[in-house]
Coordinates of C-alpha atoms in Angstrom, one line a residue:
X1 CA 145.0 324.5 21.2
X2 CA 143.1 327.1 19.4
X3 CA 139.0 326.7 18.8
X4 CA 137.8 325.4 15.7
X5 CA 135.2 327.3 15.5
X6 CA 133.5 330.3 17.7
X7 CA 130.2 329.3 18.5
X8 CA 132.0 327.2 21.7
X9 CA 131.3 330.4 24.2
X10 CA 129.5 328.7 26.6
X11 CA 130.4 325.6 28.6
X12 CA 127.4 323.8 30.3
X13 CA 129.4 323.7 33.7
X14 CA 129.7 327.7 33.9
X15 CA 126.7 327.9 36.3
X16 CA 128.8 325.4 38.8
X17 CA 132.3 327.5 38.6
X18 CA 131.4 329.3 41.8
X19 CA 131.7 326.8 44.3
X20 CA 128.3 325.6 45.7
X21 CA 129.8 326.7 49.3
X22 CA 131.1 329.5 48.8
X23 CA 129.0 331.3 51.2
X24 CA 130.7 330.0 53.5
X25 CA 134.3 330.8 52.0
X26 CA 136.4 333.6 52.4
X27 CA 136.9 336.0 49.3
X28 CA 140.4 334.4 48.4
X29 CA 139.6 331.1 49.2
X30 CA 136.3 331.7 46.6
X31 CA 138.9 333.1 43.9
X32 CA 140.9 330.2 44.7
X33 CA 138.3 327.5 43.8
X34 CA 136.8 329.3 41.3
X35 CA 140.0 329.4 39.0
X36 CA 141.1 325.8 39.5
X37 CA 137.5 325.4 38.1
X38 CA 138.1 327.9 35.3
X39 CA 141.8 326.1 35.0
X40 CA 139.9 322.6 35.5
X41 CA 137.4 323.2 32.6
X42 CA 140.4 324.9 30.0
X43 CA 142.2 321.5 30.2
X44 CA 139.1 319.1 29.2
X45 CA 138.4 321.4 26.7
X46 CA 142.5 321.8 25.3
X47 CA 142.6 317.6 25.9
X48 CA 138.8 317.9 23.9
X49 CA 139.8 319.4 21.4
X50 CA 143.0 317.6 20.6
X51 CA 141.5 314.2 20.8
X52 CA 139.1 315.0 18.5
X53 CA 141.2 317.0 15.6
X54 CA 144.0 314.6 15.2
X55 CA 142.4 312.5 12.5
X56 CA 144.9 311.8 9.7
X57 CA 144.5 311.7 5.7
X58 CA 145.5 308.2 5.9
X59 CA 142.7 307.6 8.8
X60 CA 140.6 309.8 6.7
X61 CA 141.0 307.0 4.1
X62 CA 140.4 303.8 6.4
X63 CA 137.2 305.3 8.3
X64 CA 135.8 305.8 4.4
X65 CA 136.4 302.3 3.5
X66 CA 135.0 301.3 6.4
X67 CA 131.7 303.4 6.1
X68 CA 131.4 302.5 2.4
X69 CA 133.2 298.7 2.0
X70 CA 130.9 296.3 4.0
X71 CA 129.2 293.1 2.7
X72 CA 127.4 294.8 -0.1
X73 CA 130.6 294.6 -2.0
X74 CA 129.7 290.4 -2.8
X75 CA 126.4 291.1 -3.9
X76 CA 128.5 293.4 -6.8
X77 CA 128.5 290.0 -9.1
X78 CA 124.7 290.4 -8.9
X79 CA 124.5 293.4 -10.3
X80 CA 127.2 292.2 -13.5
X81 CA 124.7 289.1 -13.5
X82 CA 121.6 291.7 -14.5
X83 CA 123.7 293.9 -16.5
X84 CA 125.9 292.1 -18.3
X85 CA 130.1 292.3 -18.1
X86 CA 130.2 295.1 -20.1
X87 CA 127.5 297.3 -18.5
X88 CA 128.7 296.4 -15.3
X89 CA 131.9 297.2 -15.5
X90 CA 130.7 300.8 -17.2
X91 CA 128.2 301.6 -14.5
X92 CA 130.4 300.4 -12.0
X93 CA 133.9 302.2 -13.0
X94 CA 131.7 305.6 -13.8
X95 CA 129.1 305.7 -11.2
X96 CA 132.7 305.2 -8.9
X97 CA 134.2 308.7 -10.6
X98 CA 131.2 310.8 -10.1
X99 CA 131.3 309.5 -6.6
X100 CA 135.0 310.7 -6.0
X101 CA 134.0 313.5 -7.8
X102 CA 131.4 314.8 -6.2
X103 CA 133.3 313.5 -3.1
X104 CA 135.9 316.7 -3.6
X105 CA 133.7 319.2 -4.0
X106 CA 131.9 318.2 -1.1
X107 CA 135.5 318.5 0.8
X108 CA 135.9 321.7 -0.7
X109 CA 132.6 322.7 0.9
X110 CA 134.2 322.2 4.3
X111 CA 137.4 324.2 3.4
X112 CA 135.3 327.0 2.4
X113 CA 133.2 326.9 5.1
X114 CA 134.7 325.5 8.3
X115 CA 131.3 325.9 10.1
X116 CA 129.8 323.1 8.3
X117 CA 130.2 320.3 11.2
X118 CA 127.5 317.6 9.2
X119 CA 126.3 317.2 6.5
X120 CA 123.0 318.7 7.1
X121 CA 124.5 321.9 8.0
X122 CA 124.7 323.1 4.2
X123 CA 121.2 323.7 4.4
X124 CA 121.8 327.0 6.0
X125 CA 124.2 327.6 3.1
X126 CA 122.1 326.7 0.0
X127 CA 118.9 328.7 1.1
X128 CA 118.8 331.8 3.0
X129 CA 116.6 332.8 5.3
X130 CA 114.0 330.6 7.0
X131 CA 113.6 328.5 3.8
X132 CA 117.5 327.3 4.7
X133 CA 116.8 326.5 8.5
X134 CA 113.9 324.6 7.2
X135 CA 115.8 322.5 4.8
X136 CA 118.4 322.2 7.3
X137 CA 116.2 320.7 9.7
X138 CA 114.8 318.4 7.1
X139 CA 118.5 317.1 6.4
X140 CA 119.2 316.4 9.6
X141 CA 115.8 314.3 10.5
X142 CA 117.0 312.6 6.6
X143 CA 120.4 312.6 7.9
X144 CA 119.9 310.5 11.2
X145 CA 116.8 308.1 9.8
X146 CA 119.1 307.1 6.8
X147 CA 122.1 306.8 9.0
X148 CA 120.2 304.7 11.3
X149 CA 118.7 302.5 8.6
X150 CA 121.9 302.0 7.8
X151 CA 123.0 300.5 11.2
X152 CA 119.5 298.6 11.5
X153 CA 120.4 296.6 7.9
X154 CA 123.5 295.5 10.0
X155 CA 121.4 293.3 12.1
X156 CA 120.1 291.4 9.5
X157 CA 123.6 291.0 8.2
X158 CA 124.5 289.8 11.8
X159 CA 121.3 287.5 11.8
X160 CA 122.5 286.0 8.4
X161 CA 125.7 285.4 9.4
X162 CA 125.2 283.4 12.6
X163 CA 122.9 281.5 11.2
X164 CA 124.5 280.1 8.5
X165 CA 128.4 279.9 10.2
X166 CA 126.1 277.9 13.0
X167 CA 124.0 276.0 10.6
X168 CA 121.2 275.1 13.2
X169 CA 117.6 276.2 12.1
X170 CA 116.2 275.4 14.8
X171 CA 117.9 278.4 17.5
X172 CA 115.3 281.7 17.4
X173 CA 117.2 284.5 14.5
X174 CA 115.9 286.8 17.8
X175 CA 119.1 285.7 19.6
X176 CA 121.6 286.2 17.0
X177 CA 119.7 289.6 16.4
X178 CA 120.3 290.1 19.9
X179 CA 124.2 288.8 20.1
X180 CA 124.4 290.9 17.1
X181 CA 123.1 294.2 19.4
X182 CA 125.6 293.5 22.0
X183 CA 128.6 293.1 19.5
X184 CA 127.4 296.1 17.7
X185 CA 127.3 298.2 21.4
X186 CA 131.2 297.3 22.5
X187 CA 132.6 298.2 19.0
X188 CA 130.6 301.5 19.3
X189 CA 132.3 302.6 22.0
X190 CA 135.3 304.4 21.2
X191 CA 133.9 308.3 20.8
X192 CA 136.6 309.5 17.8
X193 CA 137.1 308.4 14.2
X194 CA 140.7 308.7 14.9
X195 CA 140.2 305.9 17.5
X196 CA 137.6 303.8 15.2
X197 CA 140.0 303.7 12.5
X198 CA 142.3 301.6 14.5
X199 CA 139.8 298.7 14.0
X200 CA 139.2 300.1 10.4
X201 CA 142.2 298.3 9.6
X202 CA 140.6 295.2 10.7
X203 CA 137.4 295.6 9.1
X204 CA 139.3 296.1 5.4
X205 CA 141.6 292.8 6.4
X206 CA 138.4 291.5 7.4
X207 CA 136.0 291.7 4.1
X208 CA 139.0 291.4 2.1
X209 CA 139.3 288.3 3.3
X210 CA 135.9 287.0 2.6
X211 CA 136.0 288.2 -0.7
X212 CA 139.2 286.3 -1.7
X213 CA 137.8 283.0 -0.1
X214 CA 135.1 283.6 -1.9
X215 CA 136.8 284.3 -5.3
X216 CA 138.7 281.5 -4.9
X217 CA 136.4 278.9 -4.1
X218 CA 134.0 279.8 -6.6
X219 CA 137.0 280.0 -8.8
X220 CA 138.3 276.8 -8.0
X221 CA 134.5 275.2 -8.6
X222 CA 134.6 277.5 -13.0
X223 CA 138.1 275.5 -13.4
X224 CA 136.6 272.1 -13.0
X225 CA 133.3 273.3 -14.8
X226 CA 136.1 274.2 -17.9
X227 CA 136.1 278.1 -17.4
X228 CA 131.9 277.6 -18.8
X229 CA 129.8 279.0 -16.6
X230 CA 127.5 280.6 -19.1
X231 CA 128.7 284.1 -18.0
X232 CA 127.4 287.2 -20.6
X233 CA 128.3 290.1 -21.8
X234 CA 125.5 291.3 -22.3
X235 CA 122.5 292.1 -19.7
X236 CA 120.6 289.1 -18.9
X237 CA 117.5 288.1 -21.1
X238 CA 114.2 289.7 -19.5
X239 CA 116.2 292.5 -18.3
X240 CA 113.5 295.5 -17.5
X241 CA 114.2 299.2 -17.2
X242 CA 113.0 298.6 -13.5
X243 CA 115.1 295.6 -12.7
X244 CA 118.0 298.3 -14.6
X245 CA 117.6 301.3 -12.2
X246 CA 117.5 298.6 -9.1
X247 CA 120.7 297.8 -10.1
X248 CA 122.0 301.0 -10.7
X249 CA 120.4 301.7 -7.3
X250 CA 122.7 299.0 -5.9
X251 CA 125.5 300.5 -7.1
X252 CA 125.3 303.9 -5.7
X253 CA 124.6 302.4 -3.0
X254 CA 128.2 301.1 -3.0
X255 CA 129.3 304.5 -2.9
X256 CA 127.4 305.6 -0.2
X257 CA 130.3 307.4 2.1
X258 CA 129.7 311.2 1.4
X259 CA 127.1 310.8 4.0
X260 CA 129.6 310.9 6.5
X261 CA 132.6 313.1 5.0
X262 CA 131.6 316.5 7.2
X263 CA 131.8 314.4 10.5
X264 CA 134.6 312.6 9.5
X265 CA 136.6 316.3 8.1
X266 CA 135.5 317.9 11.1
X267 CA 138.1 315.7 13.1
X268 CA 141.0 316.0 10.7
X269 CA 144.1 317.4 12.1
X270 CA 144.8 319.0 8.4
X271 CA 141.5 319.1 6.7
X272 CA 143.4 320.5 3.3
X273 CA 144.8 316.9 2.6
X274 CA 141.0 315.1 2.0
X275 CA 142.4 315.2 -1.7
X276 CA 144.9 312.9 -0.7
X277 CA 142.2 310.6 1.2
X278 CA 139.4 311.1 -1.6
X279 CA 142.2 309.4 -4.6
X280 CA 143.5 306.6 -2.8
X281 CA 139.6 305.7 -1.9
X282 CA 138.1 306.1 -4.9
X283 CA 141.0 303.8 -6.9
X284 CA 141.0 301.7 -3.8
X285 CA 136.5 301.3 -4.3
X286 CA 136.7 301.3 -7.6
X287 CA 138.9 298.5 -7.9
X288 CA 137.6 296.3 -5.4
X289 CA 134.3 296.5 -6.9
X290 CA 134.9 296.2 -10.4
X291 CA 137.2 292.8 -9.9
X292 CA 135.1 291.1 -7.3
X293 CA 131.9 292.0 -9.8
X294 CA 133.1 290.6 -12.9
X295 CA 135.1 287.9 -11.4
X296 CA 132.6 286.6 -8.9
X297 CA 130.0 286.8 -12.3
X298 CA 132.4 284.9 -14.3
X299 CA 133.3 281.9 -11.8
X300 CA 129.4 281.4 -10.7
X301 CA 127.4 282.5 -14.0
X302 CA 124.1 283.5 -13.6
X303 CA 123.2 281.8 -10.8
X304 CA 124.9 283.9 -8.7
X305 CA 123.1 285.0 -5.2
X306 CA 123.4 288.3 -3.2
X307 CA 125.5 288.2 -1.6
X308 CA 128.0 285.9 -3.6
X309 CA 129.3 284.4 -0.5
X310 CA 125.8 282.5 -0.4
X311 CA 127.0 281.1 -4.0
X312 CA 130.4 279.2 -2.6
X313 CA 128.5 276.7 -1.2
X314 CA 127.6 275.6 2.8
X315 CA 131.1 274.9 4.3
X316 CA 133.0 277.8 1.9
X317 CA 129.6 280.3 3.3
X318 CA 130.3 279.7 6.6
X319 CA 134.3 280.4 6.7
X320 CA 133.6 283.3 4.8
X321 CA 130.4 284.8 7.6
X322 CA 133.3 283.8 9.9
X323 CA 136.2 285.7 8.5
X324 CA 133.3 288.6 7.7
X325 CA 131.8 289.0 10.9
X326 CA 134.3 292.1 11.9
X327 CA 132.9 294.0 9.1
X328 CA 129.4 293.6 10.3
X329 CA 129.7 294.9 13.9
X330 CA 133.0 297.8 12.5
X331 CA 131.1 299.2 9.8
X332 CA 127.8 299.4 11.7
X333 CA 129.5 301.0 14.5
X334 CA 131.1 303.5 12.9
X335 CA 127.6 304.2 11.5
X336 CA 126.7 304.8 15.1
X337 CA 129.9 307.2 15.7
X338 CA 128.8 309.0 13.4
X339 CA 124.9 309.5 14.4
X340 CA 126.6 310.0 17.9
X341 CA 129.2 312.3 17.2
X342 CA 126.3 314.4 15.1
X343 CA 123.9 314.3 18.6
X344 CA 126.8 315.4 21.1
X345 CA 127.4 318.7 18.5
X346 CA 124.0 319.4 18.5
X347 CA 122.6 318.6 22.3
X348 CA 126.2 319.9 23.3
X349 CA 127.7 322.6 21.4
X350 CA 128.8 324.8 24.0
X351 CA 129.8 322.3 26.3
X352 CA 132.5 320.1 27.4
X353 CA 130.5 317.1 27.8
X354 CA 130.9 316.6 24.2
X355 CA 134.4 316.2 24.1
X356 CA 133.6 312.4 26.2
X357 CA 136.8 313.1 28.5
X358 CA 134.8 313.2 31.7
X359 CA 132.5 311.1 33.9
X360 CA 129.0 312.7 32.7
X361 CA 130.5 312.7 29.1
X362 CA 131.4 309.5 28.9
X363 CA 127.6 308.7 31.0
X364 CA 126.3 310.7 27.8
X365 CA 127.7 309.1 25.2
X366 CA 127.4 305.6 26.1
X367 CA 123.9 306.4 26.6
X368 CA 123.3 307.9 23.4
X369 CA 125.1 305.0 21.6
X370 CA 122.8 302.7 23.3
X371 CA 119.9 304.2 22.3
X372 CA 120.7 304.1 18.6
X373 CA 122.0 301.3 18.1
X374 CA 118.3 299.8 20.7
X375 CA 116.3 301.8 18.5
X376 CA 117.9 300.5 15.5
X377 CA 117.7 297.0 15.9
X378 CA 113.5 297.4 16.7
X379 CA 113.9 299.2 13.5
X380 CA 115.5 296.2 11.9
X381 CA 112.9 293.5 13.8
X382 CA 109.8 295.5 14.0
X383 CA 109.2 296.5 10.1
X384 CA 108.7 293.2 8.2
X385 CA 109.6 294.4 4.5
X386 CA 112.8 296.5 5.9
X387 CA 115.0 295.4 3.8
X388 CA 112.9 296.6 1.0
X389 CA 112.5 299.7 2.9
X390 CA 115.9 300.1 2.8
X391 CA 116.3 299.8 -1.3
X392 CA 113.8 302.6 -1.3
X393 CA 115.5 304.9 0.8
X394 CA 118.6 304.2 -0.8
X395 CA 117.4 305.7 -4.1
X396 CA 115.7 308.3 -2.3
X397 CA 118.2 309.5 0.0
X398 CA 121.9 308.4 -1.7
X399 CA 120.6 310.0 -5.1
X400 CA 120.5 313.3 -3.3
X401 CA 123.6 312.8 -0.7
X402 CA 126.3 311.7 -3.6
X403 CA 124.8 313.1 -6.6
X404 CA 122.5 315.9 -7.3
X405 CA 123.0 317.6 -3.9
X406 CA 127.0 318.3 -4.2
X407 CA 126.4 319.2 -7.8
X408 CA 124.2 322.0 -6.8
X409 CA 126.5 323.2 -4.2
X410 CA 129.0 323.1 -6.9
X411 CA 126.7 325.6 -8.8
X412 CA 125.5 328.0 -5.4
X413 CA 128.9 328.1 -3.4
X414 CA 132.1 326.9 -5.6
X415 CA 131.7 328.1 -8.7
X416 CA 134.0 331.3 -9.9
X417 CA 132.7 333.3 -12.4
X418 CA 129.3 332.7 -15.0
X419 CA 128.2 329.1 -15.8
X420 CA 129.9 329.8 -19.4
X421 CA 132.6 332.3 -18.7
X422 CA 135.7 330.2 -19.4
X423 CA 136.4 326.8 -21.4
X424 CA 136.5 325.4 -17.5
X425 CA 132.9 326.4 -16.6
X426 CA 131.7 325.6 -19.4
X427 CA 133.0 322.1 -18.9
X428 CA 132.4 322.1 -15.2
X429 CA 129.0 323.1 -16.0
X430 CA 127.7 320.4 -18.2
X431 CA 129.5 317.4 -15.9
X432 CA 127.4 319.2 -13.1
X433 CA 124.1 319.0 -14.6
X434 CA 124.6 315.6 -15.8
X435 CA 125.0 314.7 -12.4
X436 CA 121.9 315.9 -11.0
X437 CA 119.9 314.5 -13.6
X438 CA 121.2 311.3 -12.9
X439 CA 120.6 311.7 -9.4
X440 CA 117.0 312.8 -10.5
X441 CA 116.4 310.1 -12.8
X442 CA 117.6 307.6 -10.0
X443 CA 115.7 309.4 -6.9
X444 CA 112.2 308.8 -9.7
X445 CA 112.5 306.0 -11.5
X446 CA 115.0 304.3 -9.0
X447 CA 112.2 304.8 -6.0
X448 CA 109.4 303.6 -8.3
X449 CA 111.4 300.6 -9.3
X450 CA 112.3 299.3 -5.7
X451 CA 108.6 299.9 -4.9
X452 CA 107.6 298.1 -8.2
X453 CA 109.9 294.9 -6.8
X454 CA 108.9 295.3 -3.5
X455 CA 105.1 294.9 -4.1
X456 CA 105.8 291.8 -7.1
X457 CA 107.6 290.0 -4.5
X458 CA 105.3 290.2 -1.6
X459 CA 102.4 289.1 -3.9
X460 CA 104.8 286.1 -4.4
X461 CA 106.4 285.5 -0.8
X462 CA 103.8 287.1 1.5
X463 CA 104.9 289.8 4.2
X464 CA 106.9 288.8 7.2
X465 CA 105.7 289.0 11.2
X466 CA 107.2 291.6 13.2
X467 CA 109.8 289.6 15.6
X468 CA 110.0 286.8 13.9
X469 CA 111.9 283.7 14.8
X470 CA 112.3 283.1 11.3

């Protein structure tokens, strides 16, 4: 199978083709060994290389649910709670489009230029010179802590979960952390999207599940309240700009897959049918959000929690943890493929250890997915306001990652022609800049917002302990 790309012109075994005894080897028995090593390393990296370009479009679909879909989807009535049905359902449906919009040209990136592996690799691309190596290196250190953030917020999920399917205070929220870690470490196994998406299938069954039971419970509970349970159309009394952006925050947040779409293209088989995959996700997001938000708002009213689940009641809570619990450890391990995948390219470029089909590759990887998923969880234990952290790096980081960063590629490496050449730039050129205002509006405002909330709700509640029980 040919090379993807050329910079693989070293393998890290090269220094061990000649046999380490070969002084004490005849000249054809040296030529001998030394081509079954040649021939030895040509297969792991023809085997390598197939097993990690045979991701389809419809895979390509599945491993972006998974990424993106997670338990974040039934805190969605929330957000229709604060903004009303009406502006929920507009910020929902739209912020969904410029998603998938900014989705494609981020997939057109890739086709144009193949060598872009992750998505800190457009750096290079969008500056030249040393000022581009620099910003490269600043997206991928923004690349891996965001990424990792996002597996660490998976152990609080985990935490949550246990707890409330078990129902016993009294048991340390240490050890479910830690059963969590474990769970988190087996799913993270498999090395290839291609392979991950097999249990992608069982992570959508999975939160699809918990959101019907959900639905239908709460539903069950509006029919016998007569269909009144004071839901609005209109934002919530009180309603502040901040508390606005915060939930606008939330909502890109929803969307947050582009992160991933380089290291998930990179191990397409056809990389030219993402249009296909990008579609069927965004109608497929779109959807899902947009019914369990105003439906989930309508059955509870406004005193629905995040995540909605929490709003069903103990017993219907605890079935749904219990039919969710696949999308906790599935999403956050395909979190940690993708940190993974994003170390092996860089530690081994130019050698076969990457491709995990060997002893010290498979040593390697397990080691590196260890390590993040063990430096994520003290991540998760260690910083007492993390989940706050996390709202704050979500409007920092997401704003720039699916809005005003794609939009400016648009501008510096797709577009044809002047900004107003033809009716289509002229068009194309206006959408653009309206996305990266948005995504500067919500990387300000957005950031001041969450730390706004973040400091009026730890002069109410107090600041946590580091590895807490509790």
């Amino acid at each position: 199978m040919p090379k993807r790309h050329q910079d693989i012109e070293d393998i890290d075994e090269k220094p061990t083709v000649t046999p380490p005894d070969a002084e004490h080897m005849s000249k054809e028995e040296t030529v001998t060994a030394v081509l079954e090593r040649v021939d030895y390393i040509s297969k792991v990296t023809e085997d390598g290389e197939a097993k990690f370009h045979k991701l389809t479009w419809q895979q390509l679909v599945v491993v972006l649910i998974v990424c993106a879909v997670a338990l974040g989807t039934l805190s969605m009535p929330l957000v229709f709670m604060m903004l009303g049905m009406i502006g929920g359902t507009i910020l929902t449906v739209g912020m969904g489009l410029i998603a998938i919009y900014t989705s494609f040209l981020l997939g057109t990136v890739k086709l144009k230029y193949p060598q872009v592996r992750h998505y800190s690799d457009v750096g290079r691309l969008l500056l030249p010179g040393r000022a581009g190596h620099i910003l490269t290196k600043v997206l991928q250190f923004i690349f891996v802590f965001f990424v990792m953030l996002g597996v660490a917020a998976h152990f609080l999920t985990g935490k949550q979960a246990f707890s409330t399917i078990v129902g016993d205070k009294s048991i340390c929220q240490l050890a479910w952390s830690a059963v969590t870690l474990v769970l988190l470490f087996i799913c993270s196994l498999p090395p290839s999207f291609s392979e991950m998406a097999v249990l992608g299938y069982v992570d959508f069954v999975s939160i699809m599940g918990a959101v019907l039971i959900t639905l239908i419970a709460t539903g069950i509970d509006a029919r016998k309240k007569g269909w009144d349970t004071g839901w609005s159309a209109y934002p919530m009394p009180g309603l502040t700009f901040g508390l606005a952006m915060i939930a606008a925050s939330n909502v890109l947040f929803a969307y947050a897959f582009s992160i991933a779409q380089f290291t998930f293209m990179e191990e397409m088989a056809e990389p030219s049918d993402f249009p296909k995959s990008i579609a069927i996700l965004g109608a497929v997001m779109i959807l899902i959000y947009t019914l369990t938000g105003a439906l989930g708002y309508a059955f509870i009213g406004p005193g629905v929690k995040g995540p909605a689940l929490l709003s069903a009641g103990p017993t219907i809570s605890r079935v749904a943890f219990g039919v969710a619990l696949p999308v906790i450890f599935i999403s956050g391990a395909i979190l940690v493929t993708t940190i993974g995948r994003f170390i092996m390219d860089h530690m081994f470029r130019n050698s076969i250890v990457r491709y995990v089909n060997t002893a010290r590759g498979w040593m390697t990887w397990i080691g590196i997915v260890f390590t993040t998923i063990l430096v994520s969880w003290i991540v998760a234990e260690a910083i007492p306001v993390f989940s706050s952290l996390l709202s704050i790096t979500a409007s920092l980081f997401n704003s720039g990652f699916t809005l005003y960063l794609p939009a400016i590629m648009w501008f510096t490496l797709l577009r044809e022609g002047g900004c107003f050449s033809s009716g289509k730039n002229i068009a194309l050129t206006i959408l653009n800049a309206f996305i990266i205002i948005c995504g500067l509006i919500i990387f300000g405002v957005g950031t001041w917002a969450s730390v706004d909330d973040i400091v009026s709700t730890y002069r109410k509640t107090g600041i946590g302990r580091p590895f807490s029980c509790k």
